[in-house]
Amino acid sequence: MTPTSPPTGTEAASSQPPLRLLLLASSYWPEHSPPQRRWYSLVSHLRERAWSVSVVCPVAHYGPGPDYSETTRGRAWRRQTGFLGEQIHRVPFLFVGDHRTGKLLDQLVSAAASAVRGCLTGRQDVVVVTAPSLPLLASALVVARVKGVPLVVEMRDAWPNLAEDASVVRGGSRSLVNRAVVSVQNRADLVVTVTQGFARTLRERGVRNVVTVRNGILLERTPQLPPPPVERDVLRVLYLGNHGESQSLDRLVRAAHLAGDAVELTLVGQGSQKPALKELARALGVNVRFLPPEYRELVFARYQATDSIVICLRDDWKSFEDTIPSKTYEVLAVGRHITAVVRGEAAHVLAEAGEGDIVGSDPKEIAALWLALAADRSLLLTHGSGREWVRHNADYADLAVHYDQHLRDTVREHTRACGAGLLPRAARLARSLRCSLRAPSPASAWTGRAGASPSAGPRGTGQPVAGFHPASERTAGGVGA
């Protein structure tokens, strides 16, 4: 695909022709998750740019957000209208626990239902699927081929590399999963990544038409906070986000134990590793506050009461060299010091933005940084360069413009011939059958034809048979009547 400069401004948005997008996602409003936050922000701007959006997703059941209720979570096989005017089509789920096997079973059930529901959502111009649900990638390919429209695959994580690092699959099944994911990536008309590093990896693997549209924030809704107080008895450190295997938060608990009374660590969120983290804190005798997930204004209030915010990924999974935690851009924008336990592209972004301290994953190194910050609080001051970096690189108002143009280019360049999909062909066949059933018999067709008569001569001779008078036909109800 040839890169083009996307139009900007209200006039450019209003001049775009209306198009229809079908999004397949494993998590959407009113759930609160990274893919939900990303697409809720993108849909808001795509709707302004003349897109009609339909979403196929499970009944909300994982990571409930502030709008979560029995009404908003939806019902299986029912449609509801979202706050942004999008049409949300809900499918069933199977939640059997917050662990790998349970999540996989949940994804398989929802993906199978999404393939069925996605084919029955009417006409669209493009199908978009957002990982990390790997089974959903196959469902989206089926839906796109049945409808005869282009497929856009959005890889939020470095799959299938991440599956190998995390040992999600083992043995022969690993090769099978890898081939399946790569097959869908190769068959997609466009692959969207959220980091430039993984885009390079896919291009080296031979995947065509790869572009990068970062995660981001709505900058206009993200406040810039005043600096923390010059004096405070303790260094307040905050981690806010998922408590899973990918973050390896036990390093923070151990670092807080080493730092002693100089540091107050707060972990806000939920995840599969939270019970183990609580047990570790009890075993070490360290006072760590564990709080449930918080949203919106409460998050910014929590940031304001904090001295340093942790951005954290484990360093023993190579795929994380091409991963940037989604909270990175928000923390850069609010203007708080960052304790960055990351490497690869995430570390590069922070260095380019000129904010935060990048530290190794050893708890001793993390504790040493915190003790230095506690001893000299002037090190906590930020320069404002982080917010400016976000303004130019990670504001959803601009990211949606680029996404809009990539989608329109894909529709224009890769839309299949009219009627190429299974559903259009089936509809064409049904119309043909209906026309055949409604067609009159040959005798009735002959007698009902204007100007015709059974007494007419042989076809093509122009000669009347005996007793046939053209003048009498015109005066007896023929074409001259």
CSV table of N, CA, C and O in Angstrom, one decimal, residues 387-464:
chain,number,residue,atom,x,y,z
A,387,ARG,N,4.7,15.3,27.8
A,387,ARG,CA,3.4,15.7,27.3
A,387,ARG,C,3.5,16.2,25.8
A,387,ARG,O,2.6,15.9,25.0
A,388,GLU,N,4.6,16.9,25.5
A,388,GLU,CA,4.7,17.4,24.2
A,388,GLU,C,5.0,16.2,23.2
A,388,GLU,O,4.5,16.2,22.1
A,389,TRP,N,5.7,15.2,23.7
A,389,TRP,CA,5.9,14.0,22.9
A,389,TRP,C,4.6,13.3,22.6
A,389,TRP,O,4.3,12.9,21.5
A,390,VAL,N,3.8,13.2,23.6
A,390,VAL,CA,2.4,12.6,23.4
A,390,VAL,C,1.6,13.4,22.4
A,390,VAL,O,0.9,12.9,21.6
A,391,ARG,N,1.7,14.7,22.6
A,391,ARG,CA,0.9,15.6,21.7
A,391,ARG,C,1.2,15.3,20.2
A,391,ARG,O,0.3,15.3,19.3
A,392,HIS,N,2.5,15.0,19.9
A,392,HIS,CA,2.9,14.8,18.5
A,392,HIS,C,2.9,13.4,18.1
A,392,HIS,O,3.0,13.1,16.9
A,393,ASN,N,2.8,12.4,19.0
A,393,ASN,CA,2.9,11.0,18.6
A,393,ASN,C,1.8,10.1,19.1
A,393,ASN,O,1.7,9.0,18.6
A,394,ALA,N,1.0,10.5,20.1
A,394,ALA,CA,0.1,9.5,20.7
A,394,ALA,C,-1.2,10.1,21.1
A,394,ALA,O,-1.8,9.6,22.1
A,395,ASP,N,-1.7,11.1,20.4
A,395,ASP,CA,-3.0,11.7,20.7
A,395,ASP,C,-4.0,11.0,19.8
A,395,ASP,O,-3.8,11.1,18.6
A,396,TYR,N,-5.0,10.4,20.4
A,396,TYR,CA,-6.0,9.7,19.6
A,396,TYR,C,-6.7,10.6,18.5
A,396,TYR,O,-7.2,10.1,17.5
A,397,ALA,N,-6.8,11.8,18.8
A,397,ALA,CA,-7.4,12.7,17.8
A,397,ALA,C,-6.6,12.7,16.5
A,397,ALA,O,-7.2,12.8,15.4
A,398,ASP,N,-5.3,12.5,16.5
A,398,ASP,CA,-4.5,12.4,15.3
A,398,ASP,C,-4.4,11.0,14.9
A,398,ASP,O,-4.4,10.7,13.7
A,399,LEU,N,-4.2,10.0,15.8
A,399,LEU,CA,-4.1,8.6,15.5
A,399,LEU,C,-5.3,8.1,14.7
A,399,LEU,O,-5.2,7.4,13.7
A,400,ALA,N,-6.5,8.6,15.1
A,400,ALA,CA,-7.7,8.2,14.4
A,400,ALA,C,-7.7,8.7,12.9
A,400,ALA,O,-8.3,8.0,12.0
A,401,VAL,N,-7.1,9.9,12.7
A,401,VAL,CA,-7.1,10.4,11.3
A,401,VAL,C,-6.2,9.4,10.4
A,401,VAL,O,-6.6,9.1,9.3
A,402,HIS,N,-5.1,9.0,11.0
A,402,HIS,CA,-4.2,8.1,10.3
A,402,HIS,C,-4.9,6.7,10.1
A,402,HIS,O,-4.9,6.1,9.0
A,403,TYR,N,-5.6,6.2,11.1
A,403,TYR,CA,-6.3,5.0,11.0
A,403,TYR,C,-7.4,5.1,9.9
A,403,TYR,O,-7.6,4.1,9.1
A,404,ASP,N,-8.1,6.2,9.9
A,404,ASP,CA,-9.2,6.4,8.9
A,404,ASP,C,-8.6,6.3,7.5
A,404,ASP,O,-9.2,5.6,6.6
A,405,GLN,N,-7.5,6.9,7.3
A,405,GLN,CA,-6.9,6.9,5.9
A,405,GLN,C,-6.4,5.5,5.5
A,405,GLN,O,-6.6,5.1,4.4
A,406,HIS,N,-5.8,4.8,6.5
A,406,HIS,CA,-5.3,3.5,6.2
A,406,HIS,C,-6.5,2.6,5.8
A,406,HIS,O,-6.4,1.7,4.9
A,407,LEU,N,-7.6,2.7,6.6
A,407,LEU,CA,-8.8,1.9,6.3
A,407,LEU,C,-9.4,2.2,4.9
A,407,LEU,O,-9.8,1.3,4.2
A,408,ARG,N,-9.5,3.5,4.6
A,408,ARG,CA,-10.0,3.9,3.3
A,408,ARG,C,-9.1,3.4,2.2
A,408,ARG,O,-9.6,3.0,1.1
A,409,ASP,N,-7.8,3.5,2.3
A,409,ASP,CA,-6.9,3.0,1.3
A,409,ASP,C,-7.1,1.5,1.1
A,409,ASP,O,-7.1,1.0,0.0
A,410,THR,N,-7.3,0.8,2.2
A,410,THR,CA,-7.5,-0.7,2.1
A,410,THR,C,-8.8,-1.0,1.4
A,410,THR,O,-8.8,-1.9,0.5
A,411,VAL,N,-9.9,-0.3,1.7
A,411,VAL,CA,-11.1,-0.5,1.1
A,411,VAL,C,-11.0,-0.2,-0.4
A,411,VAL,O,-11.5,-1.0,-1.3
A,412,ARG,N,-10.3,0.8,-0.8
A,412,ARG,CA,-10.2,1.2,-2.2
A,412,ARG,C,-9.3,0.3,-3.0
A,412,ARG,O,-9.6,-0.1,-4.1
A,413,GLU,N,-8.2,-0.2,-2.4
A,413,GLU,CA,-7.2,-1.0,-3.1
A,413,GLU,C,-7.5,-2.5,-3.0
A,413,GLU,O,-7.0,-3.2,-3.9
A,414,HIS,N,-8.2,-3.0,-2.0
A,414,HIS,CA,-8.3,-4.4,-1.8
A,414,HIS,C,-9.7,-4.9,-1.8
A,414,HIS,O,-9.9,-6.1,-1.5
A,415,THR,N,-10.7,-4.1,-2.0
A,415,THR,CA,-12.1,-4.6,-2.1
A,415,THR,C,-12.2,-5.6,-3.2
A,415,THR,O,-11.8,-5.3,-4.3
A,416,ARG,N,-12.8,-6.7,-2.9
A,416,ARG,CA,-12.9,-7.8,-4.0
A,416,ARG,C,-14.0,-7.4,-5.0
A,416,ARG,O,-14.8,-6.5,-4.7
A,417,ALA,N,-14.0,-8.1,-6.1
A,417,ALA,CA,-15.0,-7.9,-7.1
A,417,ALA,C,-16.4,-8.0,-6.6
A,417,ALA,O,-16.6,-8.8,-5.7
A,418,CYS,N,-17.3,-7.2,-7.1
A,418,CYS,CA,-18.6,-7.2,-6.6
A,418,CYS,C,-19.2,-8.6,-6.6
A,418,CYS,O,-19.2,-9.3,-7.7
A,419,GLY,N,-19.7,-9.1,-5.5
A,419,GLY,CA,-20.4,-10.4,-5.5
A,419,GLY,C,-19.4,-11.5,-5.2
A,419,GLY,O,-19.7,-12.7,-5.4
A,420,ALA,N,-18.1,-11.2,-4.9
A,420,ALA,CA,-17.1,-12.3,-4.7
A,420,ALA,C,-17.3,-13.0,-3.4
A,420,ALA,O,-16.9,-14.2,-3.3
A,421,GLY,N,-17.9,-12.5,-2.4
A,421,GLY,CA,-18.1,-13.2,-1.2
A,421,GLY,C,-19.2,-14.2,-1.2
A,421,GLY,O,-20.0,-14.2,-2.2
A,422,LEU,N,-19.2,-15.1,-0.2
A,422,LEU,CA,-20.2,-16.2,-0.2
A,422,LEU,C,-21.6,-15.6,0.0
A,422,LEU,O,-22.5,-16.1,-0.7
A,423,LEU,N,-21.8,-14.7,0.9
A,423,LEU,CA,-23.1,-14.1,1.1
A,423,LEU,C,-23.6,-13.4,-0.2
A,423,LEU,O,-24.8,-13.6,-0.5
A,424,PRO,N,-22.8,-12.5,-0.8
A,424,PRO,CA,-23.3,-11.9,-2.0
A,424,PRO,C,-23.7,-13.0,-3.1
A,424,PRO,O,-24.7,-12.8,-3.8
A,425,ARG,N,-22.9,-14.0,-3.2
A,425,ARG,CA,-23.2,-15.0,-4.2
A,425,ARG,C,-24.5,-15.8,-3.9
A,425,ARG,O,-25.3,-16.1,-4.7
A,426,ALA,N,-24.7,-16.1,-2.6
A,426,ALA,CA,-25.9,-16.7,-2.1
A,426,ALA,C,-27.1,-15.8,-2.4
A,426,ALA,O,-28.2,-16.3,-2.8
A,427,ALA,N,-27.0,-14.5,-2.1
A,427,ALA,CA,-28.1,-13.6,-2.3
A,427,ALA,C,-28.4,-13.5,-3.8
A,427,ALA,O,-29.6,-13.5,-4.2
A,428,ARG,N,-27.4,-13.5,-4.6
A,428,ARG,CA,-27.6,-13.5,-6.1
A,428,ARG,C,-28.3,-14.7,-6.6
A,428,ARG,O,-29.2,-14.7,-7.4
A,429,LEU,N,-28.0,-15.9,-6.0
A,429,LEU,CA,-28.6,-17.1,-6.4
A,429,LEU,C,-30.1,-17.1,-5.9
A,429,LEU,O,-31.0,-17.6,-6.7
A,430,ALA,N,-30.3,-16.6,-4.7
A,430,ALA,CA,-31.7,-16.6,-4.2
A,430,ALA,C,-32.6,-15.7,-5.1
A,430,ALA,O,-33.7,-16.0,-5.4
A,431,ARG,N,-32.0,-14.5,-5.5
A,431,ARG,CA,-32.8,-13.6,-6.4
A,431,ARG,C,-33.1,-14.3,-7.7
A,431,ARG,O,-34.2,-14.2,-8.3
A,432,SER,N,-32.1,-15.1,-8.2
A,432,SER,CA,-32.3,-15.8,-9.5
A,432,SER,C,-33.4,-16.8,-9.4
A,432,SER,O,-34.3,-17.0,-10.3
A,433,LEU,N,-33.4,-17.6,-8.2
A,433,LEU,CA,-34.5,-18.6,-8.0
A,433,LEU,C,-35.9,-17.9,-7.9
A,433,LEU,O,-36.8,-18.4,-8.4
A,434,ARG,N,-35.9,-16.8,-7.2
A,434,ARG,CA,-37.2,-16.1,-7.1
A,434,ARG,C,-37.7,-15.6,-8.4
A,434,ARG,O,-38.9,-15.7,-8.7
A,435,CYS,N,-36.8,-15.1,-9.2
A,435,CYS,CA,-37.3,-14.7,-10.6
A,435,CYS,C,-37.8,-15.9,-11.4
A,435,CYS,O,-38.7,-15.7,-12.2
A,436,SER,N,-37.1,-17.0,-11.3
A,436,SER,CA,-37.5,-18.2,-12.0
A,436,SER,C,-38.9,-18.7,-11.6
A,436,SER,O,-39.7,-19.0,-12.4
A,437,LEU,N,-39.2,-18.6,-10.3
A,437,LEU,CA,-40.4,-19.1,-9.8
A,437,LEU,C,-41.6,-18.1,-10.2
A,437,LEU,O,-42.7,-18.6,-10.4
A,438,ARG,N,-41.2,-16.9,-10.3
A,438,ARG,CA,-42.3,-15.9,-10.6
A,438,ARG,C,-42.5,-15.8,-12.2
A,438,ARG,O,-43.4,-15.1,-12.6
A,439,ALA,N,-41.6,-16.3,-13.0
A,439,ALA,CA,-41.7,-16.2,-14.4
A,439,ALA,C,-42.9,-16.9,-14.9
A,439,ALA,O,-43.2,-18.0,-14.5
A,440,PRO,N,-43.7,-16.3,-15.9
A,440,PRO,CA,-45.0,-16.9,-16.4
A,440,PRO,C,-44.6,-18.1,-17.3
A,440,PRO,O,-43.5,-18.2,-17.8
A,441,SER,N,-45.6,-18.9,-17.6
A,441,SER,CA,-45.4,-20.1,-18.5
A,441,SER,C,-45.3,-19.5,-19.9
A,441,SER,O,-45.7,-18.4,-20.2
A,442,PRO,N,-44.7,-20.3,-20.8
A,442,PRO,CA,-44.5,-19.8,-22.2
A,442,PRO,C,-45.8,-19.4,-22.9
A,442,PRO,O,-45.8,-18.4,-23.6
A,443,ALA,N,-46.9,-20.2,-22.7
A,443,ALA,CA,-48.2,-19.8,-23.3
A,443,ALA,C,-48.7,-18.5,-22.8
A,443,ALA,O,-49.1,-17.6,-23.6
A,444,SER,N,-48.7,-18.4,-21.5
A,444,SER,CA,-49.2,-17.1,-20.9
A,444,SER,C,-48.3,-15.9,-21.2
A,444,SER,O,-48.8,-14.8,-21.4
A,445,ALA,N,-47.0,-16.2,-21.3
A,445,ALA,CA,-46.1,-15.1,-21.7
A,445,ALA,C,-46.4,-14.6,-23.1
A,445,ALA,O,-46.4,-13.5,-23.5
A,446,TRP,N,-46.8,-15.6,-24.0
A,446,TRP,CA,-47.1,-15.2,-25.4
A,446,TRP,C,-48.3,-14.4,-25.5
A,446,TRP,O,-48.4,-13.4,-26.1
A,447,THR,N,-49.4,-14.9,-24.8
A,447,THR,CA,-50.7,-14.2,-25.0
A,447,THR,C,-50.7,-12.9,-24.2
A,447,THR,O,-51.4,-12.0,-24.6
A,448,GLY,N,-49.8,-12.7,-23.3
A,448,GLY,CA,-49.8,-11.5,-22.5
A,448,GLY,C,-48.9,-10.4,-23.1
A,448,GLY,O,-48.9,-9.3,-22.6
A,449,ARG,N,-48.2,-10.8,-24.1
A,449,ARG,CA,-47.3,-9.8,-24.7
A,449,ARG,C,-48.0,-8.8,-25.5
A,449,ARG,O,-48.8,-9.1,-26.4
A,450,ALA,N,-47.7,-7.5,-25.3
A,450,ALA,CA,-48.4,-6.4,-26.0
A,450,ALA,C,-48.2,-6.6,-27.5
A,450,ALA,O,-47.0,-6.7,-28.0
A,451,GLY,N,-49.3,-6.5,-28.3
A,451,GLY,CA,-49.2,-6.5,-29.8
A,451,GLY,C,-49.0,-7.9,-30.3
A,451,GLY,O,-48.8,-8.1,-31.5
A,452,ALA,N,-49.0,-9.0,-29.4
A,452,ALA,CA,-48.8,-10.3,-29.9
A,452,ALA,C,-50.1,-11.0,-30.1
A,452,ALA,O,-51.1,-10.7,-29.4
A,453,SER,N,-50.1,-12.1,-30.9
A,453,SER,CA,-51.3,-12.9,-31.1
A,453,SER,C,-50.9,-14.3,-31.5
A,453,SER,O,-50.0,-14.5,-32.2
A,454,PRO,N,-51.7,-15.3,-31.0
A,454,PRO,CA,-51.4,-16.6,-31.4
A,454,PRO,C,-51.5,-16.8,-32.9
A,454,PRO,O,-50.9,-17.8,-33.5
A,455,SER,N,-52.2,-15.9,-33.6
A,455,SER,CA,-52.4,-16.1,-35.1
A,455,SER,C,-51.2,-15.5,-35.9
A,455,SER,O,-51.3,-15.5,-37.1
A,456,ALA,N,-50.2,-15.0,-35.2
A,456,ALA,CA,-49.1,-14.4,-35.9
A,456,ALA,C,-48.3,-15.4,-36.7
A,456,ALA,O,-48.3,-16.6,-36.3
A,457,GLY,N,-47.7,-15.0,-37.7
A,457,GLY,CA,-47.0,-16.0,-38.5
A,457,GLY,C,-45.7,-16.5,-37.8
A,457,GLY,O,-45.4,-16.1,-36.7
A,458,PRO,N,-45.0,-17.3,-38.5
A,458,PRO,CA,-43.7,-17.9,-37.9
A,458,PRO,C,-42.8,-16.8,-37.6
A,458,PRO,O,-42.7,-15.8,-38.3
A,459,ARG,N,-42.0,-17.0,-36.4
A,459,ARG,CA,-41.1,-15.9,-35.9
A,459,ARG,C,-40.1,-15.6,-36.9
A,459,ARG,O,-39.4,-16.5,-37.5
A,460,GLY,N,-40.0,-14.3,-37.2
A,460,GLY,CA,-39.0,-13.8,-38.1
A,460,GLY,C,-39.4,-13.8,-39.6
A,460,GLY,O,-38.7,-13.2,-40.4
A,461,THR,N,-40.6,-14.3,-39.9
A,461,THR,CA,-41.0,-14.3,-41.3
A,461,THR,C,-41.6,-13.0,-41.7
A,461,THR,O,-41.6,-12.6,-42.9
A,462,GLY,N,-42.3,-12.3,-40.8
A,462,GLY,CA,-43.0,-11.1,-41.1
A,462,GLY,C,-44.3,-11.4,-41.9
A,462,GLY,O,-44.9,-10.4,-42.4
A,463,GLN,N,-44.7,-12.6,-42.0
A,463,GLN,CA,-45.9,-12.9,-42.8
A,463,GLN,C,-47.1,-13.3,-41.9
A,463,GLN,O,-46.9,-14.2,-41.0
A,464,PRO,N,-48.3,-12.7,-42.1
A,464,PRO,CA,-49.4,-13.1,-41.3
A,464,PRO,C,-50.0,-14.4,-41.7
A,464,PRO,O,-49.8,-14.8,-42.9
